[in-house]
Short mmCIF file of C-alpha atoms in Angstrom, two decimals:
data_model
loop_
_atom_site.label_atom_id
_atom_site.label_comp_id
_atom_site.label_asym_id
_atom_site.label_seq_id
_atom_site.Cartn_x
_atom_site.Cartn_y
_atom_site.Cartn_z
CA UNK A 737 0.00 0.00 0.00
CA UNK A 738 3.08 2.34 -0.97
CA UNK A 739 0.46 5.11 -2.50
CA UNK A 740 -2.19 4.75 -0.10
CA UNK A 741 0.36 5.38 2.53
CA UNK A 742 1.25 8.66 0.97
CA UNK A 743 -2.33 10.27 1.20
CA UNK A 744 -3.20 12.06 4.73
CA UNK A 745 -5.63 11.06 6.86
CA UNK A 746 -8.75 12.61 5.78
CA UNK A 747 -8.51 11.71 2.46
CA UNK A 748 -7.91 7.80 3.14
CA UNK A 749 -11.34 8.51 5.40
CA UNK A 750 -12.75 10.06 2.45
CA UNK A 751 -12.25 6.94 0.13
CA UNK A 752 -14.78 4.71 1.72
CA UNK A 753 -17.29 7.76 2.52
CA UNK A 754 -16.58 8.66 -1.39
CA UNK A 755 -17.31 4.95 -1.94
CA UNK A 756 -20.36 4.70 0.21
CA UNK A 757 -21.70 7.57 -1.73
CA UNK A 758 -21.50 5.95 -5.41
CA UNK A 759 -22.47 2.97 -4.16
CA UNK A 760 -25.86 4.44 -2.69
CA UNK A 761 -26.12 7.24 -5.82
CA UNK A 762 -25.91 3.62 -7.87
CA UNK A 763 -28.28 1.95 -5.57
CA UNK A 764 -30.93 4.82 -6.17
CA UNK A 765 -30.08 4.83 -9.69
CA UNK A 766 -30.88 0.79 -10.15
CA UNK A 767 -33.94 1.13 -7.90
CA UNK A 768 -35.04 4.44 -9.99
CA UNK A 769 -34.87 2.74 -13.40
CA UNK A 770 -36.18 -0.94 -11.82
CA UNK A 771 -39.25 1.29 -10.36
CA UNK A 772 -39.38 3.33 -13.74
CA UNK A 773 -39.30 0.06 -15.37
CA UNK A 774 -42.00 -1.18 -12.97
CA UNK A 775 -44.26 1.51 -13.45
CA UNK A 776 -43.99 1.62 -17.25
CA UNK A 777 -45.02 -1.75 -17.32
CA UNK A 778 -47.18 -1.22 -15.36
CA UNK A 779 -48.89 1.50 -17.64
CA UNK A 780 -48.50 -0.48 -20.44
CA UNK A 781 -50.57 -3.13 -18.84
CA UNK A 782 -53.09 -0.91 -17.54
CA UNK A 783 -53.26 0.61 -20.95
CA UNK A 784 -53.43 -2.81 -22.92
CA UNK A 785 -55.72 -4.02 -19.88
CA UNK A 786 -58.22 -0.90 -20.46
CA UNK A 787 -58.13 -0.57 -24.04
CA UNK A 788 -58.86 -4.57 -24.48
CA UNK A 789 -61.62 -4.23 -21.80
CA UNK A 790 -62.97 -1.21 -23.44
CA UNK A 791 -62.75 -3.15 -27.15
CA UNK A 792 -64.18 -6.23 -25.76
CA UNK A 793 -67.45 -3.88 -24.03
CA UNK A 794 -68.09 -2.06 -26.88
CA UNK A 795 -67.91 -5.90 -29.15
CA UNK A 796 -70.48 -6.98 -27.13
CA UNK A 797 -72.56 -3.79 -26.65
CA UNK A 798 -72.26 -4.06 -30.35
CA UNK A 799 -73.55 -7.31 -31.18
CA UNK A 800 -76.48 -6.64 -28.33
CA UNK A 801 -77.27 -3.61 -30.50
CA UNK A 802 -77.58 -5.63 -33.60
CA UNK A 803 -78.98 -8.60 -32.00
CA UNK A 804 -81.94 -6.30 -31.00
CA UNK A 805 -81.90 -4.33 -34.03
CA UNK A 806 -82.27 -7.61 -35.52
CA UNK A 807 -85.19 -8.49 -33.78
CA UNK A 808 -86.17 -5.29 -34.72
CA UNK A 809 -86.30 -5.73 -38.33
CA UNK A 810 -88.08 -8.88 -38.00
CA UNK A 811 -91.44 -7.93 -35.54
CA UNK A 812 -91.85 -4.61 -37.80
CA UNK A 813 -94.16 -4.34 -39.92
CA UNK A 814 -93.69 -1.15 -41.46
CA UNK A 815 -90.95 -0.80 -44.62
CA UNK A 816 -90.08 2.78 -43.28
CA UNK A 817 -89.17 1.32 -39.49
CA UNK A 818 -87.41 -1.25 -40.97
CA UNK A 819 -85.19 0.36 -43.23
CA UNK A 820 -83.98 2.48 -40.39
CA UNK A 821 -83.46 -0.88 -37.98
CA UNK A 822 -81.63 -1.54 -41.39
CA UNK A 823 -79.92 1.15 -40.69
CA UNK A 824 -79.05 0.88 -37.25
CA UNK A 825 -78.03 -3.08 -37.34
CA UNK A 826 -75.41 -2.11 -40.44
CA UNK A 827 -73.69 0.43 -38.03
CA UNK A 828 -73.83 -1.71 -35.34
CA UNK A 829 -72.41 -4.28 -37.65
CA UNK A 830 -69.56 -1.96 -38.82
CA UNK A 831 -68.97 -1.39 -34.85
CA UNK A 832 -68.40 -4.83 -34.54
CA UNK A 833 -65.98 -5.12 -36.64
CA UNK A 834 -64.10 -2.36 -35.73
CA UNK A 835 -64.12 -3.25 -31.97
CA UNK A 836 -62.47 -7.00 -33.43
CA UNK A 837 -60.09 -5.21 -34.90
CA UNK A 838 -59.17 -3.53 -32.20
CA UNK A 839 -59.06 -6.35 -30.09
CA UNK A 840 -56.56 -8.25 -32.40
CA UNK A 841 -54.65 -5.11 -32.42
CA UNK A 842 -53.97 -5.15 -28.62
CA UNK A 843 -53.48 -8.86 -28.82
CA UNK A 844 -50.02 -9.24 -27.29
CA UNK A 845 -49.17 -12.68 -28.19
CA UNK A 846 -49.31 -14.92 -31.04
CA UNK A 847 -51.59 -17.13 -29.06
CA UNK A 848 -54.11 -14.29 -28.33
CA UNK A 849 -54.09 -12.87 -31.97
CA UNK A 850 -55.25 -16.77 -32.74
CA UNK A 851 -57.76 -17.15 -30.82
CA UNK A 852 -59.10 -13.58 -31.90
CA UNK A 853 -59.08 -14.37 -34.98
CA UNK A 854 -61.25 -17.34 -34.74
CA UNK A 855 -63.67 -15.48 -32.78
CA UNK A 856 -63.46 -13.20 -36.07
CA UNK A 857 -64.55 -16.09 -37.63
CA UNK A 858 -67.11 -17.22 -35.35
CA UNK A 859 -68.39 -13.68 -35.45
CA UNK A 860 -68.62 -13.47 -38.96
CA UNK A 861 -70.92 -16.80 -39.25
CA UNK A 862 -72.79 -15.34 -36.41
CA UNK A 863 -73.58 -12.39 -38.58
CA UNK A 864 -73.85 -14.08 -41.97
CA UNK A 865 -77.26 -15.60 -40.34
CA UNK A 866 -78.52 -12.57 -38.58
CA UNK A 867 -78.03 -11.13 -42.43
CA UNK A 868 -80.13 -14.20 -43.63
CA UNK A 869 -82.36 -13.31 -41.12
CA UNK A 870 -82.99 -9.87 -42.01
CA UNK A 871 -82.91 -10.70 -45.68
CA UNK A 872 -85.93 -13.17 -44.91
CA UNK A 873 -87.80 -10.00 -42.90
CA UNK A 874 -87.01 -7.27 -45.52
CA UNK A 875 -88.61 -9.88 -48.27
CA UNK A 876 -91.54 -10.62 -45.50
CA UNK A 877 -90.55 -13.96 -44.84
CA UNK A 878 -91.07 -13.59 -40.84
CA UNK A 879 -91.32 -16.97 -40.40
CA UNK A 880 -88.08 -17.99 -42.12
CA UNK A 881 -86.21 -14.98 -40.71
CA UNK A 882 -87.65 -16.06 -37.01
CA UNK A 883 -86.11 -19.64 -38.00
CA UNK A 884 -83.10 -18.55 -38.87
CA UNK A 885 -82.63 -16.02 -35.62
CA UNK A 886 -83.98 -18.50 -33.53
CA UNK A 887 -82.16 -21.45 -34.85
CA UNK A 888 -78.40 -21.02 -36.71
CA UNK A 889 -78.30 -17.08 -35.69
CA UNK A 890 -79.12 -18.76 -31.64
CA UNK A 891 -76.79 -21.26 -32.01
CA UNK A 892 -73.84 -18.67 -33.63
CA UNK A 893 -74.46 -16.04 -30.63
CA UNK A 894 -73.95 -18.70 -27.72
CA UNK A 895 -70.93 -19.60 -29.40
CA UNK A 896 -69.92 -16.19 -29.83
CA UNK A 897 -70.81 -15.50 -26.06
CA UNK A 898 -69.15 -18.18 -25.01
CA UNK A 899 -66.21 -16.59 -27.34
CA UNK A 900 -66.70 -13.57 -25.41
CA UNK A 901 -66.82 -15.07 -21.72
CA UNK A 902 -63.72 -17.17 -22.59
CA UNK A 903 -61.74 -13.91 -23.71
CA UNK A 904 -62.63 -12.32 -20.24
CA UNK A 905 -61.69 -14.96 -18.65
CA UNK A 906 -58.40 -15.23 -20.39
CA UNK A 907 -57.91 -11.48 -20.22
CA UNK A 908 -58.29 -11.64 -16.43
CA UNK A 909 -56.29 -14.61 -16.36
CA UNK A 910 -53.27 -12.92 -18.56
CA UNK A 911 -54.15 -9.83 -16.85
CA UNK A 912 -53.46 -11.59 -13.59
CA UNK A 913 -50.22 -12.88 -14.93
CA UNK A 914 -48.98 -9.75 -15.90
CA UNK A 915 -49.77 -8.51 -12.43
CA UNK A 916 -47.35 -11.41 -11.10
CA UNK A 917 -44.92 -10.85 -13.17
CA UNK A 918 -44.64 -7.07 -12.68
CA UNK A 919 -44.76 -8.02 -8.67
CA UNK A 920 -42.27 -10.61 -9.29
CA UNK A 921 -39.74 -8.79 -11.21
CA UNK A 922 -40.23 -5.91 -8.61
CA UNK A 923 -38.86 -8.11 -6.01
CA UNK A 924 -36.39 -9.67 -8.24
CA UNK A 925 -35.21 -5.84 -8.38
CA UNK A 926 -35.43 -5.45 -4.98
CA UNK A 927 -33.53 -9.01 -4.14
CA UNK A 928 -31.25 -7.46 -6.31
CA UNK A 929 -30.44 -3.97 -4.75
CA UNK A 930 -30.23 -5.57 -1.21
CA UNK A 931 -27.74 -7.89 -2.23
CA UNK A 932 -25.84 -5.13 -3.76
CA UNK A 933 -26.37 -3.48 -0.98
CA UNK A 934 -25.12 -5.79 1.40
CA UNK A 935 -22.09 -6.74 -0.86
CA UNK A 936 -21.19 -2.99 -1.13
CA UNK A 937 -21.22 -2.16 2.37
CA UNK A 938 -19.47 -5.06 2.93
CA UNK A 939 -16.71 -4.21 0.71
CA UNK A 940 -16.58 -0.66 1.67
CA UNK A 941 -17.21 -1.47 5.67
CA UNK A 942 -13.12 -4.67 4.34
CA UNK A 943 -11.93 -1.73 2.83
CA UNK A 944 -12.31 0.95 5.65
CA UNK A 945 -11.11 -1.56 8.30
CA UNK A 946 -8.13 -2.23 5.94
CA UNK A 947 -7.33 1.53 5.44
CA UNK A 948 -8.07 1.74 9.44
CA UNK A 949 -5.71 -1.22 10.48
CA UNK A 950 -2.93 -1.10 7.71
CA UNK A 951 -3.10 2.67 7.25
CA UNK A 952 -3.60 4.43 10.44
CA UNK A 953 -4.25 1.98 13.81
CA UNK A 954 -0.90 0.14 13.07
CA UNK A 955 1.42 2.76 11.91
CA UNK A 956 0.52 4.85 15.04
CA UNK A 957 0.69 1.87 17.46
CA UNK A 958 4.56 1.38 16.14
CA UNK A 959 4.84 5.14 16.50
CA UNK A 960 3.72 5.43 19.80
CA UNK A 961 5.70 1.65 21.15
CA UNK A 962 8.90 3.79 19.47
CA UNK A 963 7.77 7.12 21.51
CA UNK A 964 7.40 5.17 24.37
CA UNK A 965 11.01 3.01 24.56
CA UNK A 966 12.60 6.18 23.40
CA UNK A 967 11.32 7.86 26.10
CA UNK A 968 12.41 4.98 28.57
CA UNK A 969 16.09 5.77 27.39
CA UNK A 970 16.32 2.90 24.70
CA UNK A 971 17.42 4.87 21.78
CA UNK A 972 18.80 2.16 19.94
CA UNK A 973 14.95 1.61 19.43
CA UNK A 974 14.22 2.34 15.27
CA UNK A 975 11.93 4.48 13.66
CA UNK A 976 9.83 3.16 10.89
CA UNK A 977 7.52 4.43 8.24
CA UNK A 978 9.80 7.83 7.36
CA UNK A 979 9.28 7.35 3.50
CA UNK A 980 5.45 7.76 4.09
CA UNK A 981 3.86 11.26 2.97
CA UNK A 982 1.31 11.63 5.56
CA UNK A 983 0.74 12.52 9.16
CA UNK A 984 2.10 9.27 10.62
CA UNK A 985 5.53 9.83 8.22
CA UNK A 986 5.53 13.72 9.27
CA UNK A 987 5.36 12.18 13.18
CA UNK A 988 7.73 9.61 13.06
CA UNK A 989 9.99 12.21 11.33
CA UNK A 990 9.86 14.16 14.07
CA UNK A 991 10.25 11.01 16.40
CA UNK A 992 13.27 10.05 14.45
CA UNK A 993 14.92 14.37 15.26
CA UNK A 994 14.02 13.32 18.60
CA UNK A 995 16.07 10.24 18.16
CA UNK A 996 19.10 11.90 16.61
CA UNK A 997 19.19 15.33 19.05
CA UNK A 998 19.00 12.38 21.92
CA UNK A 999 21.66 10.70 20.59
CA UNK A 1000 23.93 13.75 19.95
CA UNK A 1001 23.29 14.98 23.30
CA UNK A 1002 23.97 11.63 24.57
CA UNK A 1003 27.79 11.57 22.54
CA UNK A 1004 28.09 15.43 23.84
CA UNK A 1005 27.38 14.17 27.70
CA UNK A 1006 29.93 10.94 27.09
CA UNK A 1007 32.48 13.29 25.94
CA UNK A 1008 32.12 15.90 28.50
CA UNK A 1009 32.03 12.95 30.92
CA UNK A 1010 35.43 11.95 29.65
CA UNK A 1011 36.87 15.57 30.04
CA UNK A 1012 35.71 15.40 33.15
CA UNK A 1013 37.39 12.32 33.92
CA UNK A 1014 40.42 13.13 32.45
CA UNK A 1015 40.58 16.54 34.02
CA UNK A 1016 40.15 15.29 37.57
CA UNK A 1017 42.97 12.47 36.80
CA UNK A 1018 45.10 15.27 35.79
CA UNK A 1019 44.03 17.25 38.88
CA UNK A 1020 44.87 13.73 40.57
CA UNK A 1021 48.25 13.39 39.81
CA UNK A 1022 48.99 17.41 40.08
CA UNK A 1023 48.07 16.67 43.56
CA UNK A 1024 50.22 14.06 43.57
CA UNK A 1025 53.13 16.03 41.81
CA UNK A 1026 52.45 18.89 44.20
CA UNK A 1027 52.58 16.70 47.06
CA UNK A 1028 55.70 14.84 46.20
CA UNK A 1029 57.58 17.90 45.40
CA UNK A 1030 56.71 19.70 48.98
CA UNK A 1031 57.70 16.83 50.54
CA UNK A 1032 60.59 16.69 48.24
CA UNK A 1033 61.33 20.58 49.13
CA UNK A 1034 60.65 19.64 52.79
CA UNK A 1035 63.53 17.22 52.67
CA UNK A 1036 65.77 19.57 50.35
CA UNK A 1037 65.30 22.59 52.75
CA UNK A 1038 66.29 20.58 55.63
CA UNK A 1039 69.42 19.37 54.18
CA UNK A 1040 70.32 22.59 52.90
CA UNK A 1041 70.24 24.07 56.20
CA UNK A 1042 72.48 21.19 57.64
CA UNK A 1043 74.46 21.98 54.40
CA UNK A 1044 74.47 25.82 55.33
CA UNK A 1045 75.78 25.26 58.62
CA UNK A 1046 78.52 23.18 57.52
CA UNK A 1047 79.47 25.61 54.84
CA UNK A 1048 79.40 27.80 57.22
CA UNK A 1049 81.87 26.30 59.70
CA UNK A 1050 83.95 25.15 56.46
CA UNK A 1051 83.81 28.93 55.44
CA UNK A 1052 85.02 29.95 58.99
CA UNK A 1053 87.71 27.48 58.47
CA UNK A 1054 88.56 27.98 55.31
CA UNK A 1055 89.20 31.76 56.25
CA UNK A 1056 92.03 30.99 58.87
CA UNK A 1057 93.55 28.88 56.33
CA UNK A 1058 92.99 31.49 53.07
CA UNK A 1059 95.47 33.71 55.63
CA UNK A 1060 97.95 31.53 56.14
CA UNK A 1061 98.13 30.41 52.44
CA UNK A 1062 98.70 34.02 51.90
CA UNK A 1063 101.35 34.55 54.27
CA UNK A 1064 102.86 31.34 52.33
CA UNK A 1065 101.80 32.84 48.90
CA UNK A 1066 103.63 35.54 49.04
CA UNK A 1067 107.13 33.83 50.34
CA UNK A 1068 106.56 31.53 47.00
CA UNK A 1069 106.56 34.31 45.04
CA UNK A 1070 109.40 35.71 46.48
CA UNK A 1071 110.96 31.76 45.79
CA UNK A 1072 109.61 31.68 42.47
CA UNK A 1073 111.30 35.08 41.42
CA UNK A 1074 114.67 33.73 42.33
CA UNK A 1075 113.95 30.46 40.57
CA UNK A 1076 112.97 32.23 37.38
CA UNK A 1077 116.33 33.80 37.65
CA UNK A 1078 117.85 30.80 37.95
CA UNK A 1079 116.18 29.71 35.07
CA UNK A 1080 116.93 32.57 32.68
CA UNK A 1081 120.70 31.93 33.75
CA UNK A 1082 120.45 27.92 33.03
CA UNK A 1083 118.72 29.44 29.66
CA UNK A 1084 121.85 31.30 28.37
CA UNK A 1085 123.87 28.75 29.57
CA UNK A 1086 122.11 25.77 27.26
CA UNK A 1087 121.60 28.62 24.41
CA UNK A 1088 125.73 28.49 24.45
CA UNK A 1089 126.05 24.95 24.57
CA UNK A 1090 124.20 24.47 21.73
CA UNK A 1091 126.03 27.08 19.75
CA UNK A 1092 129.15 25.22 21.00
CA UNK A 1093 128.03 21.40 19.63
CA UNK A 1094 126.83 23.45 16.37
CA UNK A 1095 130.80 24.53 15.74
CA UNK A 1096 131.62 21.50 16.34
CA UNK A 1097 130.15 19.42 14.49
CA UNK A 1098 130.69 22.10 11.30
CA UNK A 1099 134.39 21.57 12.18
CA UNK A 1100 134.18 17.47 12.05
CA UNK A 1101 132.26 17.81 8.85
#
């Protein structure tokens, strides 16, 4: 975790809060667009519900209306009434078919269009004989018509009712379905975001006790186990975590000055101790100098005063006898005069000799 070490202490705080934001802005994001999902399925189904329901109301208001226009057409006597039953039945007719188509347009599945589509079919044989019917009345024919309505056209509309109650019932079921699966996927979304959840906060909750333990709890623990045996004396204790860029690396920093002016004025008291030492040896053996050469002086003194007196009496002495040397000096001199006389004469004397041996031998030669 070289880098991580290197950011300060609120920002490695800051990572997981930073975290536990985006992870909760994502959480509300995923449960915005699962609920916006939700609900716009949910319109579509109410809208595909409704407009079915509405087609499938009107189809059957629609064929009531031209049942009983039908009926109509058949119990009138009058031409004029029962061209405008005529009337009435074809736009009910056209109604019908429009509300089928409608029906097969909101058909959402294959299976659905199918099944419309053979209620088309049912539908149209249901009006073919209504249209027989009416044929029948409009050419006076009530009996035939009244045959026809009450025997093929009876048996087409129970069919086609029965058409009709099975499509509710399948629209309620597949409504129903829909419901489920809307309510279904909704908790599959919300499954979803809680596991999320819990895996996020899990990972953030690992990585803030990682950046707690690795990046502050145990870097300060060694810091404070240094501070502690350095301030016990132990200064041979190290200092970790200098490289690192943040408040625990500025701290042990200063621990580690701490360290070094300890040190130093550790050496500085060691070396004045030693001066110290030395100095009072050297005082030591001054003293013993000093006292050696007093008792040295002690001993000299005395024997020069012995010496003194001696010289003294030797002086005294020496005094009588400096006269009487005199008194003999001065009859040696008085000797030595005549001797030096004597010499001078046995000088000549040996000059002549010499002169004499010189002749001689000049004469022999």
């Amino acid at each position: 975790m070289p880098n991580l070490n290197d950011l300060k202490l609120p920002l490695k705080l800051a990572i997981p809060i930073g975290l536990l934001i985006c992870l909760s802005v994502g959480l509300v994001l995923t449960a915005k667009a699962g609920i916006d999902e939700t609900l716009e399925r949910m319109t579509r189904l109410t809208d595909y519900t409704l407009r079915r329901r509405i087609a499938v109301s009107n189809f059957d208001r629609a064929i009531k209306e031209a049942t009983i226009h039908e009926k109509n057409i058949i119990i009138e006597t009058d031409p004029v009434e029962m061209q405008k039953s005529k009337a009435l039945f074809d736009a009910s007719r056209a109604e019908i078919f429009q509300q089928i188509d409608k029906i097969l347009a909101v058909a959402e599945t294959s299976e659905l269009q199918r099944r419309y589509a053979e209620t088309r079919r049912i539908l149209e044989a249901y009006l073919n004989s209504v249209h027989q019917s009416i044929e029948r009345s409009m050419q006076g024919d009530q009996k035939g018509a009244i045959a026809i309505s009450n025997g093929e056209g009876r048996a087409a509309r129970q069919r086609l009712e029965e058409r009709l109650s099975s499509h509710l019932t399948t629209n309620a079921a597949t409504t129903e379905s829909a419901i489920r699966s809307v309510k279904e996927e909704g908790d599959a979304t919300t499954r979803r975001l809680v596991v999320v959840a819990i895996a996020g906060v899990g990972l953030l909750a690992s990585l803030a006790g990682l950046i707690t333990v690795f990046g502050i709890a145990r870097p300060i623990r060694r810091a404070v186990h240094a501070t502690e045996r350095l301030a016990s004396g132990d200064l041979a204790t190290p200092v970790d975590d200098l490289a690192r860029r943040d408040e625990v690396g500025a701290l042990n920093r200063a621990l580690a000055v701490f360290k070094d002016s300890a040190l130093a004025r550790q050496r500085l008291e060691a070396e004045q101790t030693r001066d110290t030492t030395a100095k009072m040896m050297r005082a030591e053996r001054l003293d013993a100098v000093t006292r050696a050469f007093e008792a040295d002086a002690t001993r000299m003194t005395s024997g020069l005063n012995t010496a003194a007196a001696d010289m003294e009496v030797t002086a005294r002495s020496m005094s009588g006898i400096a006269d009487q040397t005199t008194t003999q000096a001065m009859a040696v001199s008085s000797t030595a005069t005549q001797t030096a006389a004597n010499v001078q004469t046995v000088a000549a004397s040996a000059e002549e000799l010499s002169a004499s041996i010189a002749e001689i031998t000049t004469q022999v030669a």
